[in-house]
């Protein structure tokens, strides 16, 4: 036959497959709180939805955010420290969303706590009772505090780096000397240092 016409048809768009975390990998520990979340590209995906939470199925950090056709997400704020982070990534295209994508997780690092400040007596206070206790502001990720008290700057002649556990008050075993400057250093700690 001569002059036969060419004919054509288009195949369906297939729903994309699921993906997996590439960085950090599922089950990783000690991940930086400022870490990005990256995943493996899916060939026929035109975009990705991502949910991030601090509980299984949780979305308290990010709720089904459409990040477009990228394979990395940089959280707007640092992830919480020493927390299991749960991530679900759902690839999509014009045919629909991938089905049954598994949640994956990783654990963030423990961050060294910030310093604290005295709450009673306040820094610079005068005429403080010699029978006063010491109180300070709690630090979110501290699991305990060391306290040093002296009569000179950097001194430890009253208390020398005593571990008071996860308390925010300390009552000296004896009265402070009268008419004396008292110097206090409180050092929060946790498993990171």
Short mmCIF file of C-alpha atoms in Angstrom, two decimals:
data_model
loop_
_atom_site.label_atom_id
_atom_site.label_comp_id
_atom_site.label_asym_id
_atom_site.label_seq_id
_atom_site.Cartn_x
_atom_site.Cartn_y
_atom_site.Cartn_z
CA UNK A 1 0.00 0.00 0.00
CA UNK A 2 1.15 3.47 -0.73
CA UNK A 3 0.58 6.72 1.27
CA UNK A 4 -0.59 5.11 4.49
CA UNK A 5 -1.28 7.65 7.20
CA UNK A 6 0.62 7.71 10.45
CA UNK A 7 -1.57 7.50 13.53
CA UNK A 8 -0.72 8.11 17.17
CA UNK A 9 -1.98 7.84 20.73
CA UNK A 10 -0.79 9.05 24.11
CA UNK A 11 -0.24 6.77 27.08
CA UNK A 12 -1.66 7.54 30.50
CA UNK A 13 0.24 9.50 33.12
CA UNK A 14 1.09 7.08 35.89
CA UNK A 15 0.87 8.10 39.54
CA UNK A 16 4.46 8.43 40.83
CA UNK A 17 6.07 5.99 43.20
CA UNK A 18 6.99 6.96 46.75
CA UNK A 19 10.45 8.21 47.66
CA UNK A 20 12.81 7.82 50.62
CA UNK A 21 14.92 10.19 52.65
CA UNK A 22 18.47 10.60 51.40
CA UNK A 23 19.71 13.02 54.05
CA UNK A 24 19.32 12.42 56.89
CA UNK A 25 18.59 8.77 56.26
CA UNK A 26 15.77 6.95 58.03
CA UNK A 27 16.83 5.98 61.56
CA UNK A 28 19.83 8.37 61.73
CA UNK A 29 20.74 9.91 65.09
CA UNK A 30 22.69 12.96 66.18
CA UNK A 31 21.41 15.05 63.25
CA UNK A 32 22.10 18.79 63.40
CA UNK A 33 19.07 20.86 64.42
CA UNK A 34 19.78 23.12 61.42
CA UNK A 35 19.83 20.23 58.94
CA UNK A 36 17.96 20.33 55.63
CA UNK A 37 15.74 17.38 54.70
CA UNK A 38 16.50 15.78 51.32
CA UNK A 39 14.97 12.84 49.45
CA UNK A 40 15.54 10.78 46.31
CA UNK A 41 14.01 12.14 43.10
CA UNK A 42 11.13 10.19 41.53
CA UNK A 43 11.28 10.03 37.73
CA UNK A 44 7.69 10.96 36.87
CA UNK A 45 7.01 13.27 39.83
CA UNK A 46 6.35 16.93 39.08
CA UNK A 47 6.38 17.95 42.75
CA UNK A 48 6.39 16.82 46.35
CA UNK A 49 4.28 17.36 49.46
CA UNK A 50 6.19 17.16 52.74
CA UNK A 51 4.97 16.86 56.33
CA UNK A 52 7.27 17.06 59.36
CA UNK A 53 6.30 16.47 62.97
CA UNK A 54 7.60 15.54 66.40
CA UNK A 55 5.19 12.61 66.75
CA UNK A 56 4.30 9.80 64.39
CA UNK A 57 1.80 11.25 61.93
CA UNK A 58 2.46 14.72 63.34
CA UNK A 59 2.50 17.92 61.32
CA UNK A 60 3.45 20.42 64.03
CA UNK A 61 6.58 21.53 62.13
CA UNK A 62 5.25 21.39 58.56
CA UNK A 63 1.79 20.37 57.33
CA UNK A 64 1.65 18.84 53.83
CA UNK A 65 3.62 21.72 52.27
CA UNK A 66 3.88 21.69 48.45
CA UNK A 67 7.60 22.30 47.82
CA UNK A 68 7.35 21.98 44.05
CA UNK A 69 9.78 19.96 41.98
CA UNK A 70 12.70 20.07 44.37
CA UNK A 71 14.27 17.34 46.48
CA UNK A 72 15.43 19.41 49.45
CA UNK A 73 13.54 21.32 52.11
CA UNK A 74 15.21 23.84 54.44
CA UNK A 75 13.05 24.34 57.56
CA UNK A 76 12.39 28.01 58.38
CA UNK A 77 13.51 27.46 61.99
CA UNK A 78 15.84 24.95 63.63
CA UNK A 79 14.40 21.55 64.47
CA UNK A 80 13.99 20.85 68.21
CA UNK A 81 17.03 19.23 69.81
CA UNK A 82 17.14 15.61 70.97
CA UNK A 83 13.80 14.88 69.35
CA UNK A 84 12.64 12.19 66.98
CA UNK A 85 11.55 13.95 63.79
CA UNK A 86 8.96 12.21 61.58
CA UNK A 87 8.88 12.98 57.84
CA UNK A 88 6.40 11.96 55.14
CA UNK A 89 7.13 12.89 51.53
CA UNK A 90 4.44 12.36 48.89
CA UNK A 91 5.45 12.75 45.23
CA UNK A 92 2.72 13.92 42.82
CA UNK A 93 2.02 14.61 39.15
CA UNK A 94 -1.06 15.36 37.03
CA UNK A 95 -2.35 11.81 37.58
CA UNK A 96 -2.38 12.25 41.37
CA UNK A 97 -0.39 11.69 44.53
CA UNK A 98 1.73 8.65 45.26
CA UNK A 99 -0.16 6.20 47.44
CA UNK A 100 0.86 4.70 50.78
CA UNK A 101 4.15 6.54 51.23
CA UNK A 102 5.88 5.48 54.43
CA UNK A 103 6.75 7.84 57.24
CA UNK A 104 10.47 7.93 58.06
CA UNK A 105 12.24 9.40 61.07
CA UNK A 106 15.56 10.55 62.49
CA UNK A 107 16.71 11.91 65.85
CA UNK A 108 18.29 15.33 66.24
CA UNK A 109 21.39 16.10 68.25
CA UNK A 110 21.42 17.23 71.85
CA UNK A 111 22.46 20.89 71.96
CA UNK A 112 24.58 22.30 74.77
CA UNK A 113 22.30 24.51 76.88
CA UNK A 114 22.49 28.30 77.02
CA UNK A 115 23.58 30.15 80.14
CA UNK A 116 21.09 31.34 82.73
CA UNK A 117 20.71 34.43 84.92
CA UNK A 118 19.91 35.00 88.56
CA UNK A 119 16.26 35.60 89.41
CA UNK A 120 16.80 36.12 93.15
CA UNK A 121 18.74 38.00 94.31
CA UNK A 122 19.13 39.91 91.07
CA UNK A 123 22.57 40.69 89.65
CA UNK A 124 23.80 43.91 91.27
CA UNK A 125 21.33 43.82 94.18
CA UNK A 126 22.41 45.38 97.48
CA UNK A 127 21.43 44.85 101.11
CA UNK A 128 20.65 41.19 100.44
CA UNK A 129 19.94 39.14 103.57
CA UNK A 130 22.83 36.92 104.68
CA UNK A 131 20.30 34.05 104.91
CA UNK A 132 19.15 34.38 101.29
CA UNK A 133 18.89 31.44 98.95
CA UNK A 134 19.92 31.66 95.30
CA UNK A 135 17.41 31.21 92.43
CA UNK A 136 17.91 31.32 88.68
CA UNK A 137 15.91 31.08 85.48
CA UNK A 138 15.38 27.59 84.04
CA UNK A 139 17.05 26.78 80.71
CA UNK A 140 14.91 24.76 78.30
CA UNK A 141 17.29 21.94 77.37
CA UNK A 142 19.31 21.82 80.61
CA UNK A 143 19.11 18.63 82.65
CA UNK A 144 21.05 20.07 85.60
CA UNK A 145 23.12 22.94 86.95
CA UNK A 146 26.51 23.45 88.58
CA UNK A 147 26.80 26.36 91.03
CA UNK A 148 29.88 28.13 92.36
CA UNK A 149 29.73 30.89 94.97
CA UNK A 150 32.63 32.96 96.21
CA UNK A 151 33.62 36.21 97.88
CA UNK A 152 35.89 37.20 94.97
CA UNK A 153 35.27 37.26 91.22
CA UNK A 154 35.73 33.65 90.04
CA UNK A 155 35.95 32.53 93.66
CA UNK A 156 34.62 29.23 94.98
CA UNK A 157 35.33 29.63 98.71
CA UNK A 158 31.62 29.24 99.63
CA UNK A 159 30.53 26.60 97.07
CA UNK A 160 32.83 24.96 94.51
CA UNK A 161 31.08 23.81 91.31
CA UNK A 162 28.40 21.83 93.15
CA UNK A 163 25.99 19.79 91.02
CA UNK A 164 22.48 20.71 92.22
CA UNK A 165 20.69 18.51 89.66
CA UNK A 166 17.71 19.86 87.77
CA UNK A 167 16.81 22.43 90.45
CA UNK A 168 16.63 26.20 89.97
CA UNK A 169 17.30 27.11 93.60
CA UNK A 170 20.14 26.61 96.03
CA UNK A 171 20.15 27.27 99.78
CA UNK A 172 23.67 27.56 101.23
CA UNK A 173 24.38 25.43 104.29
CA UNK A 174 25.54 28.51 106.21
CA UNK A 175 24.84 32.24 106.11
CA UNK A 176 26.73 34.49 103.72
CA UNK A 177 29.35 36.76 105.34
CA UNK A 178 27.93 40.21 106.09
CA UNK A 179 28.86 43.37 104.14
CA UNK A 180 30.50 41.27 101.41
CA UNK A 181 30.15 41.07 97.64
CA UNK A 182 29.01 37.56 96.69
CA UNK A 183 29.86 36.19 93.24
CA UNK A 184 27.73 33.42 91.73
CA UNK A 185 28.31 31.32 88.60
CA UNK A 186 25.59 28.92 87.45
CA UNK A 187 26.45 26.53 84.62
CA UNK A 188 23.60 24.59 82.97
CA UNK A 189 24.45 21.17 81.52
CA UNK A 190 22.94 18.23 79.63
CA UNK A 191 24.30 15.10 77.94
CA UNK A 192 25.96 17.24 75.23
CA UNK A 193 28.00 19.20 77.76
#
